Amino acid sequence: MTFPREIDTPSVTILLERVQANIDRVQAIVAGAGIRNRPHIKTHKIPAIARMQIQAGAVGLTCQKLSEAEAFIDAGVTDDILITYNIVGRRKLERLMDLSARVKRLAVVADSEAVLRGISEVALERGRVVPFLVECDTGFGRNGVQTPAAAVALAQYAATLPGVRFEGILTFPVGTDAAKVFLTEALALFKQAGIEVPIVSGGGSPALLKIEDFPMLTEYRAGTYVYNDVMMMASGLARLEDCALQVRATVVSRPSPDRAVVDAGSKILTREQYYVKDFGRIVEYPDAVVSNVTEEHGVIDLSRCERKPEIGEVVNIIPNHCCAVSNMVDNVYVLSQGEVVDVLPVAARGAVW
Protein backbone atom coordinates (compact mmCIF):
# COMPACT_ATOMS: atom_id res chain seq x y z
CA MET A 1 0.00 0.00 0.00
CA THR A 2 1.57 3.29 -1.06
CA PHE A 3 0.85 6.70 0.36
CA PRO A 4 -0.43 8.72 -2.63
CA ARG A 5 -2.82 6.19 -4.15
CA GLU A 6 -4.41 4.39 -1.22
CA ILE A 7 -5.40 7.08 1.29
CA ASP A 8 -8.51 9.03 0.41
CA THR A 9 -9.28 12.39 1.94
CA PRO A 10 -10.01 13.66 4.47
CA SER A 11 -8.16 11.20 6.68
CA VAL A 12 -5.76 11.15 9.61
CA THR A 13 -2.20 9.96 9.23
CA ILE A 14 0.52 9.49 11.84
CA LEU A 15 4.23 9.41 11.11
CA LEU A 16 5.65 6.38 12.90
CA GLU A 17 9.21 7.60 13.36
CA ARG A 18 7.99 10.87 14.87
CA VAL A 19 5.65 9.05 17.25
CA GLN A 20 8.51 6.87 18.49
CA ALA A 21 10.84 9.86 18.82
CA ASN A 22 8.23 11.79 20.81
CA ILE A 23 7.65 8.83 23.12
CA ASP A 24 11.38 8.34 23.70
CA ARG A 25 12.05 12.03 24.27
CA VAL A 26 9.36 12.52 26.90
CA GLN A 27 10.14 9.23 28.60
CA ALA A 28 13.72 10.46 28.95
CA ILE A 29 12.57 13.84 30.33
CA VAL A 30 10.30 12.27 32.95
CA ALA A 31 12.71 9.51 33.94
CA GLY A 32 15.54 12.01 34.08
CA ALA A 33 13.61 13.94 36.70
CA GLY A 34 13.26 10.78 38.77
CA ILE A 35 9.51 10.54 38.13
CA ARG A 36 7.36 7.65 36.93
CA ASN A 37 5.71 8.16 33.57
CA ARG A 38 1.97 7.44 33.28
CA PRO A 39 0.95 8.76 29.84
CA HIS A 40 -2.62 9.76 29.07
CA ILE A 41 -4.21 7.74 26.28
CA LYS A 42 -6.85 10.38 25.50
CA THR A 43 -4.58 11.73 22.77
CA HIS A 44 -4.28 8.60 20.63
CA LYS A 45 -6.90 6.16 22.05
CA ILE A 46 -4.97 3.34 20.34
CA PRO A 47 -3.67 0.27 22.24
CA ALA A 48 -0.75 -0.26 19.86
CA ILE A 49 0.61 3.20 20.65
CA ALA A 50 0.10 2.66 24.37
CA ARG A 51 2.20 -0.49 24.05
CA MET A 52 4.97 1.62 22.55
CA GLN A 53 4.76 3.92 25.59
CA ILE A 54 4.87 0.98 28.02
CA GLN A 55 7.81 -0.56 26.17
CA ALA A 56 9.64 2.76 26.42
CA GLY A 57 9.33 2.69 30.22
CA ALA A 58 5.89 3.96 31.25
CA VAL A 59 4.66 2.34 34.49
CA GLY A 60 1.01 2.38 33.48
CA LEU A 61 -1.62 4.44 31.71
CA THR A 62 -3.99 7.30 32.43
CA CYS A 63 -7.55 7.20 31.11
CA GLN A 64 -10.24 9.83 31.42
CA LYS A 65 -13.35 7.69 31.28
CA LEU A 66 -14.37 4.13 32.19
CA SER A 67 -15.01 3.23 28.57
CA GLU A 68 -11.46 4.26 27.64
CA ALA A 69 -10.08 2.08 30.41
CA GLU A 70 -12.27 -0.80 29.23
CA ALA A 71 -10.85 -0.61 25.69
CA PHE A 72 -7.28 -0.76 26.98
CA ILE A 73 -8.00 -3.50 29.50
CA ASP A 74 -9.64 -5.52 26.72
CA ALA A 75 -6.46 -5.06 24.69
CA GLY A 76 -4.28 -6.26 27.58
CA VAL A 77 -1.91 -3.31 27.37
CA THR A 78 -1.24 -2.92 31.10
CA ASP A 79 -2.59 -3.97 34.49
CA ASP A 80 -2.06 -0.53 36.08
CA ILE A 81 -4.52 2.21 35.09
CA LEU A 82 -5.56 5.51 36.63
CA ILE A 83 -8.91 7.05 35.71
CA THR A 84 -8.69 10.80 36.26
CA TYR A 85 -12.40 11.54 36.47
CA ASN A 86 -14.97 11.52 39.25
CA ILE A 87 -17.05 8.36 38.87
CA VAL A 88 -20.60 9.05 39.93
CA GLY A 89 -23.77 6.94 39.71
CA ARG A 90 -24.62 3.33 40.40
CA ARG A 91 -24.21 2.09 36.83
CA LYS A 92 -20.74 3.55 36.41
CA LEU A 93 -19.63 2.35 39.84
CA GLU A 94 -20.66 -1.20 39.05
CA ARG A 95 -18.68 -1.01 35.80
CA LEU A 96 -15.72 0.29 37.80
CA MET A 97 -15.85 -2.76 40.07
CA ASP A 98 -16.11 -5.10 37.10
CA LEU A 99 -13.04 -3.54 35.51
CA SER A 100 -11.04 -3.39 38.73
CA ALA A 101 -11.44 -7.16 39.08
CA ARG A 102 -9.63 -7.62 35.76
CA VAL A 103 -6.38 -5.74 36.50
CA LYS A 104 -3.82 -5.51 39.27
CA ARG A 105 -4.55 -1.84 39.98
CA LEU A 106 -7.35 0.42 38.79
CA ALA A 107 -7.19 3.72 40.65
CA VAL A 108 -9.56 6.68 40.49
CA VAL A 109 -9.78 10.27 41.71
CA ALA A 110 -12.20 12.04 44.04
CA ASP A 111 -12.73 15.64 45.10
CA SER A 112 -15.69 15.32 47.48
CA GLU A 113 -17.15 13.19 50.21
CA ALA A 114 -20.13 12.40 47.99
CA VAL A 115 -17.89 10.81 45.33
CA LEU A 116 -16.08 8.74 47.97
CA ARG A 117 -19.29 7.57 49.58
CA GLY A 118 -20.56 6.28 46.26
CA ILE A 119 -17.36 4.35 45.57
CA SER A 120 -17.28 3.00 49.12
CA GLU A 121 -20.84 1.70 49.03
CA VAL A 122 -20.46 -0.33 45.86
CA ALA A 123 -16.91 -1.45 46.68
CA LEU A 124 -18.14 -2.80 50.01
CA GLU A 125 -20.90 -4.75 48.27
CA ARG A 126 -18.39 -6.23 45.83
CA GLY A 127 -15.72 -6.92 48.43
CA ARG A 128 -13.21 -4.65 46.75
CA VAL A 129 -10.90 -1.84 47.84
CA VAL A 130 -10.47 0.98 45.34
CA PRO A 131 -7.30 3.12 45.49
CA PHE A 132 -7.88 6.82 44.89
CA LEU A 133 -6.07 10.14 44.64
CA VAL A 134 -7.50 13.41 45.92
CA GLU A 135 -7.84 15.74 42.96
CA CYS A 136 -6.68 19.29 43.69
CA ASP A 137 -7.62 22.46 41.82
CA THR A 138 -4.36 24.36 41.69
CA GLY A 139 -5.65 27.14 39.47
CA PHE A 140 -7.14 25.51 36.38
CA GLY A 141 -10.67 26.08 37.61
CA ARG A 142 -12.10 22.67 36.85
CA ASN A 143 -12.47 19.70 39.25
CA GLY A 144 -10.62 19.48 42.53
CA VAL A 145 -10.62 20.45 46.18
CA GLN A 146 -10.02 24.16 46.56
CA THR A 147 -7.45 24.27 49.37
CA PRO A 148 -4.60 22.13 50.73
CA ALA A 149 -6.55 21.76 53.98
CA ALA A 150 -9.51 20.37 52.08
CA ALA A 151 -7.24 17.75 50.50
CA VAL A 152 -6.14 16.55 53.93
CA ALA A 153 -9.70 16.58 55.24
CA LEU A 154 -10.90 14.42 52.35
CA ALA A 155 -8.13 11.89 52.94
CA GLN A 156 -9.06 11.80 56.62
CA TYR A 157 -12.70 11.26 55.73
CA ALA A 158 -11.75 8.38 53.42
CA ALA A 159 -10.06 6.66 56.36
CA THR A 160 -13.52 6.29 57.94
CA LEU A 161 -14.97 4.52 54.89
CA PRO A 162 -14.64 0.88 53.84
CA GLY A 163 -13.69 0.00 50.30
CA VAL A 164 -11.48 3.00 49.49
CA ARG A 165 -7.76 3.55 50.03
CA PHE A 166 -6.02 6.93 49.90
CA GLU A 167 -2.86 6.79 47.76
CA GLY A 168 -2.00 10.42 47.11
CA ILE A 169 -2.90 13.69 45.44
CA LEU A 170 -3.26 14.76 41.83
CA THR A 171 -3.53 17.97 39.87
CA PHE A 172 -3.65 19.26 36.30
CA PRO A 173 -1.74 21.04 35.05
CA VAL A 174 1.48 21.66 36.91
CA GLY A 175 4.03 24.19 35.72
CA THR A 176 2.61 27.25 37.49
CA ASP A 177 3.65 29.00 40.68
CA ALA A 178 0.15 28.45 42.05
CA ALA A 179 0.43 24.68 41.55
CA LYS A 180 3.82 24.58 43.24
CA VAL A 181 2.56 26.54 46.26
CA PHE A 182 -0.57 24.39 46.57
CA LEU A 183 1.29 21.08 46.40
CA THR A 184 4.01 22.24 48.80
CA GLU A 185 1.47 23.42 51.36
CA ALA A 186 -0.64 20.30 50.98
CA LEU A 187 2.30 17.97 51.55
CA ALA A 188 3.31 19.95 54.65
CA LEU A 189 -0.21 19.59 56.05
CA PHE A 190 -0.32 15.89 55.28
CA LYS A 191 2.97 15.46 57.13
CA GLN A 192 1.61 17.37 60.15
CA ALA A 193 -1.45 15.11 60.11
CA GLY A 194 0.73 12.00 60.00
CA ILE A 195 -0.68 10.86 56.65
CA GLU A 196 1.66 9.33 54.12
CA VAL A 197 1.30 10.52 50.51
CA PRO A 198 2.84 7.83 48.29
CA ILE A 199 1.80 9.47 45.02
CA VAL A 200 1.96 13.10 43.92
CA SER A 201 0.70 13.12 40.33
CA GLY A 202 1.10 16.03 37.94
CA GLY A 203 0.24 16.42 34.31
CA GLY A 204 0.19 18.42 31.11
CA SER A 205 2.45 18.25 28.06
CA PRO A 206 3.48 21.94 28.00
CA ALA A 207 4.36 21.75 31.71
CA LEU A 208 7.04 19.16 30.89
CA LEU A 209 9.27 22.17 30.24
CA LYS A 210 9.12 22.97 33.97
CA ILE A 211 9.18 19.48 35.39
CA GLU A 212 12.45 20.11 37.22
CA ASP A 213 10.69 22.83 39.24
CA PHE A 214 8.38 20.22 40.79
CA PRO A 215 10.60 17.82 42.74
CA MET A 216 7.63 16.70 44.85
CA LEU A 217 6.07 14.85 41.89
CA THR A 218 6.27 11.06 41.85
CA GLU A 219 4.46 10.47 38.56
CA TYR A 220 3.60 12.43 35.45
CA ARG A 221 0.59 12.31 33.13
CA ALA A 222 1.01 13.84 29.69
CA GLY A 223 -0.83 12.95 26.51
CA THR A 224 -0.50 15.42 23.65
CA TYR A 225 3.27 14.99 23.36
CA VAL A 226 2.85 11.64 21.59
CA TYR A 227 1.60 13.45 18.45
CA ASN A 228 2.08 17.19 19.12
CA ASP A 229 0.12 19.91 17.35
CA VAL A 230 -0.11 23.67 16.80
CA MET A 231 -0.71 24.26 20.51
CA MET A 232 2.42 22.32 21.45
CA MET A 233 4.43 24.34 18.94
CA ALA A 234 3.04 27.55 20.42
CA SER A 235 3.95 26.40 23.94
CA GLY A 236 7.55 25.66 22.94
CA LEU A 237 7.37 21.94 23.61
CA ALA A 238 7.43 20.91 19.95
CA ARG A 239 8.75 21.95 16.57
CA LEU A 240 7.09 21.40 13.21
CA GLU A 241 9.18 18.28 12.67
CA ASP A 242 7.91 16.84 15.99
CA CYS A 243 4.27 16.88 14.86
CA ALA A 244 3.35 13.28 14.11
CA LEU A 245 -0.38 13.56 13.39
CA GLN A 246 -1.58 15.20 10.19
CA VAL A 247 -4.95 15.54 8.51
CA ARG A 248 -4.66 14.74 4.82
CA ALA A 249 -7.01 16.91 2.71
CA THR A 250 -7.69 17.76 -0.91
CA VAL A 251 -8.08 21.26 -2.34
CA VAL A 252 -11.57 21.25 -3.84
CA SER A 253 -11.99 24.95 -4.66
CA ARG A 254 -10.01 28.12 -5.38
CA PRO A 255 -12.81 30.71 -5.33
CA SER A 256 -10.36 33.64 -5.15
CA PRO A 257 -6.61 34.19 -5.52
CA ASP A 258 -6.11 34.29 -1.75
CA ARG A 259 -8.52 31.55 -0.72
CA ALA A 260 -8.59 27.80 -1.08
CA VAL A 261 -11.10 25.33 0.29
CA VAL A 262 -10.21 21.79 1.37
CA ASP A 263 -12.45 18.80 2.12
CA ALA A 264 -11.52 18.76 5.82
CA GLY A 265 -13.83 20.81 8.02
CA SER A 266 -14.86 20.85 11.66
CA LYS A 267 -15.91 17.20 11.52
CA ILE A 268 -12.27 16.20 11.38
CA LEU A 269 -10.14 19.25 12.27
CA THR A 270 -12.59 20.37 15.01
CA ARG A 271 -13.04 24.01 16.01
CA GLU A 272 -10.78 23.92 19.04
CA GLN A 273 -8.45 26.89 19.40
CA TYR A 274 -7.51 27.26 23.06
CA TYR A 275 -4.62 29.74 23.07
CA VAL A 276 -3.81 29.70 19.33
CA LYS A 277 -5.37 31.43 16.34
CA ASP A 278 -6.99 29.88 13.28
CA PHE A 279 -7.61 26.13 12.91
CA GLY A 280 -4.42 24.51 11.69
CA ARG A 281 -1.16 24.82 9.77
CA ILE A 282 -0.44 23.54 6.25
CA VAL A 283 2.77 21.52 6.08
CA GLU A 284 3.42 22.22 2.39
CA TYR A 285 2.53 25.92 2.66
CA PRO A 286 4.00 27.31 5.90
CA ASP A 287 2.61 30.79 5.29
CA ALA A 288 -0.95 29.53 4.83
CA VAL A 289 -3.43 29.07 7.67
CA VAL A 290 -6.77 27.35 8.06
CA SER A 291 -8.69 30.55 8.77
CA ASN A 292 -12.15 29.03 9.15
CA VAL A 293 -13.94 25.70 9.23
CA THR A 294 -17.54 24.69 8.71
CA GLU A 295 -18.71 21.10 8.94
CA GLU A 296 -17.18 19.83 5.70
CA HIS A 297 -15.13 22.80 4.49
CA GLY A 298 -11.76 24.07 5.58
CA VAL A 299 -11.03 27.60 4.36
CA ILE A 300 -7.35 28.32 3.71
CA ASP A 301 -6.01 31.86 3.78
CA LEU A 302 -3.29 32.10 1.10
CA SER A 303 -2.75 35.85 1.27
CA ARG A 304 0.80 35.48 2.61
CA CYS A 305 1.82 32.73 0.20
CA GLU A 306 3.95 33.27 -2.89
CA ARG A 307 3.30 29.73 -4.12
CA LYS A 308 -0.30 28.55 -3.87
CA PRO A 309 -2.02 25.16 -4.19
CA GLU A 310 -4.17 24.17 -7.15
CA ILE A 311 -7.50 22.35 -7.25
CA GLY A 312 -6.91 18.63 -6.77
CA GLU A 313 -3.71 19.09 -4.79
CA VAL A 314 -3.40 17.10 -1.56
CA VAL A 315 -2.08 18.90 1.51
CA ASN A 316 -1.33 17.87 5.08
CA ILE A 317 -2.71 19.90 7.98
CA ILE A 318 -1.34 19.98 11.51
CA PRO A 319 -4.40 20.57 13.71
CA ASN A 320 -4.60 22.89 16.69
CA HIS A 321 -5.44 20.06 19.08
CA CYS A 322 -4.58 16.54 18.02
CA CYS A 323 -6.45 14.89 20.92
CA ALA A 324 -9.81 16.04 19.61
CA VAL A 325 -8.97 14.97 16.05
CA SER A 326 -8.21 11.40 17.16
CA ASN A 327 -11.78 11.03 18.36
CA MET A 328 -13.20 12.02 14.96
CA VAL A 329 -12.09 9.00 12.91
CA ASP A 330 -12.39 5.22 13.09
CA ASN A 331 -8.85 4.53 11.88
CA VAL A 332 -5.51 6.26 11.44
CA TYR A 333 -3.03 5.46 8.68
CA VAL A 334 0.50 4.80 9.91
CA LEU A 335 3.20 6.10 7.60
CA SER A 336 6.87 5.16 7.57
CA GLN A 337 9.25 6.50 4.96
CA GLY A 338 6.31 7.88 2.98
CA GLU A 339 4.41 4.58 2.74
CA VAL A 340 1.45 3.19 4.63
CA VAL A 341 2.70 0.41 6.91
CA ASP A 342 -0.40 -0.08 9.05
CA VAL A 343 -3.98 1.00 9.62
CA LEU A 344 -4.82 1.25 13.32
CA PRO A 345 -8.36 1.31 14.69
CA VAL A 346 -9.00 4.09 17.19
CA ALA A 347 -10.21 1.57 19.75
CA ALA A 348 -11.48 4.10 22.29
CA ARG A 349 -13.11 6.42 19.78
CA GLY A 350 -16.31 7.83 21.25
CA ALA A 351 -15.43 6.32 24.65
CA VAL A 352 -16.83 9.21 26.66
CA TRP A 353 -19.08 7.42 29.16
Coordinates of C-alpha atoms in Angstrom, one line a residue:
M1 CA 0.0 0.0 0.0
T2 CA 1.6 3.3 -1.1
F3 CA 0.8 6.7 0.4
P4 CA -0.4 8.7 -2.6
R5 CA -2.8 6.2 -4.2
E6 CA -4.4 4.4 -1.2
I7 CA -5.4 7.1 1.3
D8 CA -8.5 9.0 0.4
T9 CA -9.3 12.4 1.9
P10 CA -10.0 13.7 4.5
S11 CA -8.2 11.2 6.7
V12 CA -5.8 11.2 9.6
T13 CA -2.2 10.0 9.2
I14 CA 0.5 9.5 11.8
L15 CA 4.2 9.4 11.1
L16 CA 5.7 6.4 12.9
E17 CA 9.2 7.6 13.4
R18 CA 8.0 10.9 14.9
V19 CA 5.6 9.1 17.2
Q20 CA 8.5 6.9 18.5
A21 CA 10.8 9.9 18.8
N22 CA 8.2 11.8 20.8
I23 CA 7.7 8.8 23.1
D24 CA 11.4 8.3 23.7
R25 CA 12.0 12.0 24.3
V26 CA 9.4 12.5 26.9
Q27 CA 10.1 9.2 28.6
A28 CA 13.7 10.5 29.0
I29 CA 12.6 13.8 30.3
V30 CA 10.3 12.3 32.9
A31 CA 12.7 9.5 33.9
G32 CA 15.5 12.0 34.1
A33 CA 13.6 13.9 36.7
G34 CA 13.3 10.8 38.8
I35 CA 9.5 10.5 38.1
R36 CA 7.4 7.6 36.9
N37 CA 5.7 8.2 33.6
R38 CA 2.0 7.4 33.3
P39 CA 0.9 8.8 29.8
H40 CA -2.6 9.8 29.1
I41 CA -4.2 7.7 26.3
K42 CA -6.9 10.4 25.5
T43 CA -4.6 11.7 22.8
H44 CA -4.3 8.6 20.6
K45 CA -6.9 6.2 22.0
I46 CA -5.0 3.3 20.3
P47 CA -3.7 0.3 22.2
A48 CA -0.8 -0.3 19.9
I49 CA 0.6 3.2 20.7
A50 CA 0.1 2.7 24.4
R51 CA 2.2 -0.5 24.1
M52 CA 5.0 1.6 22.5
Q53 CA 4.8 3.9 25.6
I54 CA 4.9 1.0 28.0
Q55 CA 7.8 -0.6 26.2
A56 CA 9.6 2.8 26.4
G57 CA 9.3 2.7 30.2
A58 CA 5.9 4.0 31.3
V59 CA 4.7 2.3 34.5
G60 CA 1.0 2.4 33.5
L61 CA -1.6 4.4 31.7
T62 CA -4.0 7.3 32.4
C63 CA -7.6 7.2 31.1
Q64 CA -10.2 9.8 31.4
K65 CA -13.3 7.7 31.3
L66 CA -14.4 4.1 32.2
S67 CA -15.0 3.2 28.6
E68 CA -11.5 4.3 27.6
A69 CA -10.1 2.1 30.4
E70 CA -12.3 -0.8 29.2
A71 CA -10.9 -0.6 25.7
F72 CA -7.3 -0.8 27.0
I73 CA -8.0 -3.5 29.5
D74 CA -9.6 -5.5 26.7
A75 CA -6.5 -5.1 24.7
G76 CA -4.3 -6.3 27.6
V77 CA -1.9 -3.3 27.4
T78 CA -1.2 -2.9 31.1
D79 CA -2.6 -4.0 34.5
D80 CA -2.1 -0.5 36.1
I81 CA -4.5 2.2 35.1
L82 CA -5.6 5.5 36.6
I83 CA -8.9 7.1 35.7
T84 CA -8.7 10.8 36.3
Y85 CA -12.4 11.5 36.5
N86 CA -15.0 11.5 39.2
I87 CA -17.0 8.4 38.9
V88 CA -20.6 9.1 39.9
G89 CA -23.8 6.9 39.7
R90 CA -24.6 3.3 40.4
R91 CA -24.2 2.1 36.8
K92 CA -20.7 3.6 36.4
L93 CA -19.6 2.4 39.8
E94 CA -20.7 -1.2 39.1
R95 CA -18.7 -1.0 35.8
L96 CA -15.7 0.3 37.8
M97 CA -15.9 -2.8 40.1
D98 CA -16.1 -5.1 37.1
L99 CA -13.0 -3.5 35.5
S100 CA -11.0 -3.4 38.7
A101 CA -11.4 -7.2 39.1
R102 CA -9.6 -7.6 35.8
V103 CA -6.4 -5.7 36.5
K104 CA -3.8 -5.5 39.3
R105 CA -4.5 -1.8 40.0
L106 CA -7.3 0.4 38.8
A107 CA -7.2 3.7 40.6
V108 CA -9.6 6.7 40.5
V109 CA -9.8 10.3 41.7
A110 CA -12.2 12.0 44.0
D111 CA -12.7 15.6 45.1
S112 CA -15.7 15.3 47.5
E113 CA -17.2 13.2 50.2
A114 CA -20.1 12.4 48.0
V115 CA -17.9 10.8 45.3
L116 CA -16.1 8.7 48.0
R117 CA -19.3 7.6 49.6
G118 CA -20.6 6.3 46.3
I119 CA -17.4 4.3 45.6
S120 CA -17.3 3.0 49.1
E121 CA -20.8 1.7 49.0
V122 CA -20.5 -0.3 45.9
A123 CA -16.9 -1.5 46.7
L124 CA -18.1 -2.8 50.0
E125 CA -20.9 -4.8 48.3
R126 CA -18.4 -6.2 45.8
G127 CA -15.7 -6.9 48.4
R128 CA -13.2 -4.7 46.7
V129 CA -10.9 -1.8 47.8
V130 CA -10.5 1.0 45.3
P131 CA -7.3 3.1 45.5
F132 CA -7.9 6.8 44.9
L133 CA -6.1 10.1 44.6
V134 CA -7.5 13.4 45.9
E135 CA -7.8 15.7 43.0
C136 CA -6.7 19.3 43.7
D137 CA -7.6 22.5 41.8
T138 CA -4.4 24.4 41.7
G139 CA -5.6 27.1 39.5
F140 CA -7.1 25.5 36.4
G141 CA -10.7 26.1 37.6
R142 CA -12.1 22.7 36.9
N143 CA -12.5 19.7 39.3
G144 CA -10.6 19.5 42.5
V145 CA -10.6 20.5 46.2
Q146 CA -10.0 24.2 46.6
T147 CA -7.5 24.3 49.4
P148 CA -4.6 22.1 50.7
A149 CA -6.5 21.8 54.0
A150 CA -9.5 20.4 52.1
A151 CA -7.2 17.7 50.5
V152 CA -6.1 16.6 53.9
A153 CA -9.7 16.6 55.2
L154 CA -10.9 14.4 52.3
A155 CA -8.1 11.9 52.9
Q156 CA -9.1 11.8 56.6
Y157 CA -12.7 11.3 55.7
A158 CA -11.7 8.4 53.4
A159 CA -10.1 6.7 56.4
T160 CA -13.5 6.3 57.9
L161 CA -15.0 4.5 54.9
P162 CA -14.6 0.9 53.8
G163 CA -13.7 0.0 50.3
V164 CA -11.5 3.0 49.5
R165 CA -7.8 3.6 50.0
F166 CA -6.0 6.9 49.9
E167 CA -2.9 6.8 47.8
G168 CA -2.0 10.4 47.1
I169 CA -2.9 13.7 45.4
L170 CA -3.3 14.8 41.8
T171 CA -3.5 18.0 39.9
F172 CA -3.7 19.3 36.3
P173 CA -1.7 21.0 35.0
V174 CA 1.5 21.7 36.9
G175 CA 4.0 24.2 35.7
T176 CA 2.6 27.2 37.5
D177 CA 3.6 29.0 40.7
A178 CA 0.1 28.4 42.1
A179 CA 0.4 24.7 41.5
K180 CA 3.8 24.6 43.2
V181 CA 2.6 26.5 46.3
F182 CA -0.6 24.4 46.6
L183 CA 1.3 21.1 46.4
T184 CA 4.0 22.2 48.8
E185 CA 1.5 23.4 51.4
A186 CA -0.6 20.3 51.0
L187 CA 2.3 18.0 51.6
A188 CA 3.3 19.9 54.7
L189 CA -0.2 19.6 56.0
F190 CA -0.3 15.9 55.3
K191 CA 3.0 15.5 57.1
Q192 CA 1.6 17.4 60.1
A193 CA -1.4 15.1 60.1
G194 CA 0.7 12.0 60.0
I195 CA -0.7 10.9 56.7
E196 CA 1.7 9.3 54.1
V197 CA 1.3 10.5 50.5
P198 CA 2.8 7.8 48.3
I199 CA 1.8 9.5 45.0
V200 CA 2.0 13.1 43.9
S201 CA 0.7 13.1 40.3
G202 CA 1.1 16.0 37.9
G203 CA 0.2 16.4 34.3
G204 CA 0.2 18.4 31.1
S205 CA 2.5 18.2 28.1
P206 CA 3.5 21.9 28.0
A207 CA 4.4 21.8 31.7
L208 CA 7.0 19.2 30.9
L209 CA 9.3 22.2 30.2
K210 CA 9.1 23.0 34.0
I211 CA 9.2 19.5 35.4
E212 CA 12.4 20.1 37.2
D213 CA 10.7 22.8 39.2
F214 CA 8.4 20.2 40.8
P215 CA 10.6 17.8 42.7
M216 CA 7.6 16.7 44.8
L217 CA 6.1 14.8 41.9
T218 CA 6.3 11.1 41.9
E219 CA 4.5 10.5 38.6
Y220 CA 3.6 12.4 35.4
R221 CA 0.6 12.3 33.1
A222 CA 1.0 13.8 29.7
G223 CA -0.8 13.0 26.5
T224 CA -0.5 15.4 23.6
Y225 CA 3.3 15.0 23.4
V226 CA 2.8 11.6 21.6
Y227 CA 1.6 13.4 18.4
N228 CA 2.1 17.2 19.1
D229 CA 0.1 19.9 17.4
V230 CA -0.1 23.7 16.8
M231 CA -0.7 24.3 20.5
M232 CA 2.4 22.3 21.4
M233 CA 4.4 24.3 18.9
A234 CA 3.0 27.6 20.4
S235 CA 4.0 26.4 23.9
G236 CA 7.6 25.7 22.9
L237 CA 7.4 21.9 23.6
A238 CA 7.4 20.9 19.9
R239 CA 8.7 21.9 16.6
L240 CA 7.1 21.4 13.2
E241 CA 9.2 18.3 12.7
D242 CA 7.9 16.8 16.0
C243 CA 4.3 16.9 14.9
A244 CA 3.4 13.3 14.1
L245 CA -0.4 13.6 13.4
Q246 CA -1.6 15.2 10.2
V247 CA -4.9 15.5 8.5
R248 CA -4.7 14.7 4.8
A249 CA -7.0 16.9 2.7
T250 CA -7.7 17.8 -0.9
V251 CA -8.1 21.3 -2.3
V252 CA -11.6 21.3 -3.8
S253 CA -12.0 24.9 -4.7
R254 CA -10.0 28.1 -5.4
P255 CA -12.8 30.7 -5.3
S256 CA -10.4 33.6 -5.1
P257 CA -6.6 34.2 -5.5
D258 CA -6.1 34.3 -1.8
R259 CA -8.5 31.6 -0.7
A260 CA -8.6 27.8 -1.1
V261 CA -11.1 25.3 0.3
V262 CA -10.2 21.8 1.4
D263 CA -12.5 18.8 2.1
A264 CA -11.5 18.8 5.8
G265 CA -13.8 20.8 8.0
S266 CA -14.9 20.8 11.7
K267 CA -15.9 17.2 11.5
I268 CA -12.3 16.2 11.4
L269 CA -10.1 19.2 12.3
T270 CA -12.6 20.4 15.0
R271 CA -13.0 24.0 16.0
E272 CA -10.8 23.9 19.0
Q273 CA -8.5 26.9 19.4
Y274 CA -7.5 27.3 23.1
Y275 CA -4.6 29.7 23.1
V276 CA -3.8 29.7 19.3
K277 CA -5.4 31.4 16.3
D278 CA -7.0 29.9 13.3
F279 CA -7.6 26.1 12.9
G280 CA -4.4 24.5 11.7
R281 CA -1.2 24.8 9.8
I282 CA -0.4 23.5 6.3
V283 CA 2.8 21.5 6.1
E284 CA 3.4 22.2 2.4
Y285 CA 2.5 25.9 2.7
P286 CA 4.0 27.3 5.9
D287 CA 2.6 30.8 5.3
A288 CA -0.9 29.5 4.8
V289 CA -3.4 29.1 7.7
V290 CA -6.8 27.3 8.1
S291 CA -8.7 30.5 8.8
N292 CA -12.1 29.0 9.2
V293 CA -13.9 25.7 9.2
T294 CA -17.5 24.7 8.7
E295 CA -18.7 21.1 8.9
E296 CA -17.2 19.8 5.7
H297 CA -15.1 22.8 4.5
G298 CA -11.8 24.1 5.6
V299 CA -11.0 27.6 4.4
I300 CA -7.3 28.3 3.7
D301 CA -6.0 31.9 3.8
L302 CA -3.3 32.1 1.1
S303 CA -2.7 35.8 1.3
R304 CA 0.8 35.5 2.6
C305 CA 1.8 32.7 0.2
E306 CA 3.9 33.3 -2.9
R307 CA 3.3 29.7 -4.1
K308 CA -0.3 28.5 -3.9
P309 CA -2.0 25.2 -4.2
E310 CA -4.2 24.2 -7.1
I311 CA -7.5 22.3 -7.2
G312 CA -6.9 18.6 -6.8
E313 CA -3.7 19.1 -4.8
V314 CA -3.4 17.1 -1.6
V315 CA -2.1 18.9 1.5
N316 CA -1.3 17.9 5.1
I317 CA -2.7 19.9 8.0
I318 CA -1.3 20.0 11.5
P319 CA -4.4 20.6 13.7
N320 CA -4.6 22.9 16.7
H321 CA -5.4 20.1 19.1
C322 CA -4.6 16.5 18.0
C323 CA -6.5 14.9 20.9
A324 CA -9.8 16.0 19.6
V325 CA -9.0 15.0 16.1
S326 CA -8.2 11.4 17.2
N327 CA -11.8 11.0 18.4
M328 CA -13.2 12.0 15.0
V329 CA -12.1 9.0 12.9
D330 CA -12.4 5.2 13.1
N331 CA -8.8 4.5 11.9
V332 CA -5.5 6.3 11.4
Y333 CA -3.0 5.5 8.7
V334 CA 0.5 4.8 9.9
L335 CA 3.2 6.1 7.6
S336 CA 6.9 5.2 7.6
Q337 CA 9.2 6.5 5.0
G338 CA 6.3 7.9 3.0
E339 CA 4.4 4.6 2.7
V340 CA 1.5 3.2 4.6
V341 CA 2.7 0.4 6.9
D342 CA -0.4 -0.1 9.0
V343 CA -4.0 1.0 9.6
L344 CA -4.8 1.3 13.3
P345 CA -8.4 1.3 14.7
V346 CA -9.0 4.1 17.2
A347 CA -10.2 1.6 19.8
A348 CA -11.5 4.1 22.3
R349 CA -13.1 6.4 19.8
G350 CA -16.3 7.8 21.3
A351 CA -15.4 6.3 24.6
V352 CA -16.8 9.2 26.7
W353 CA -19.1 7.4 29.2

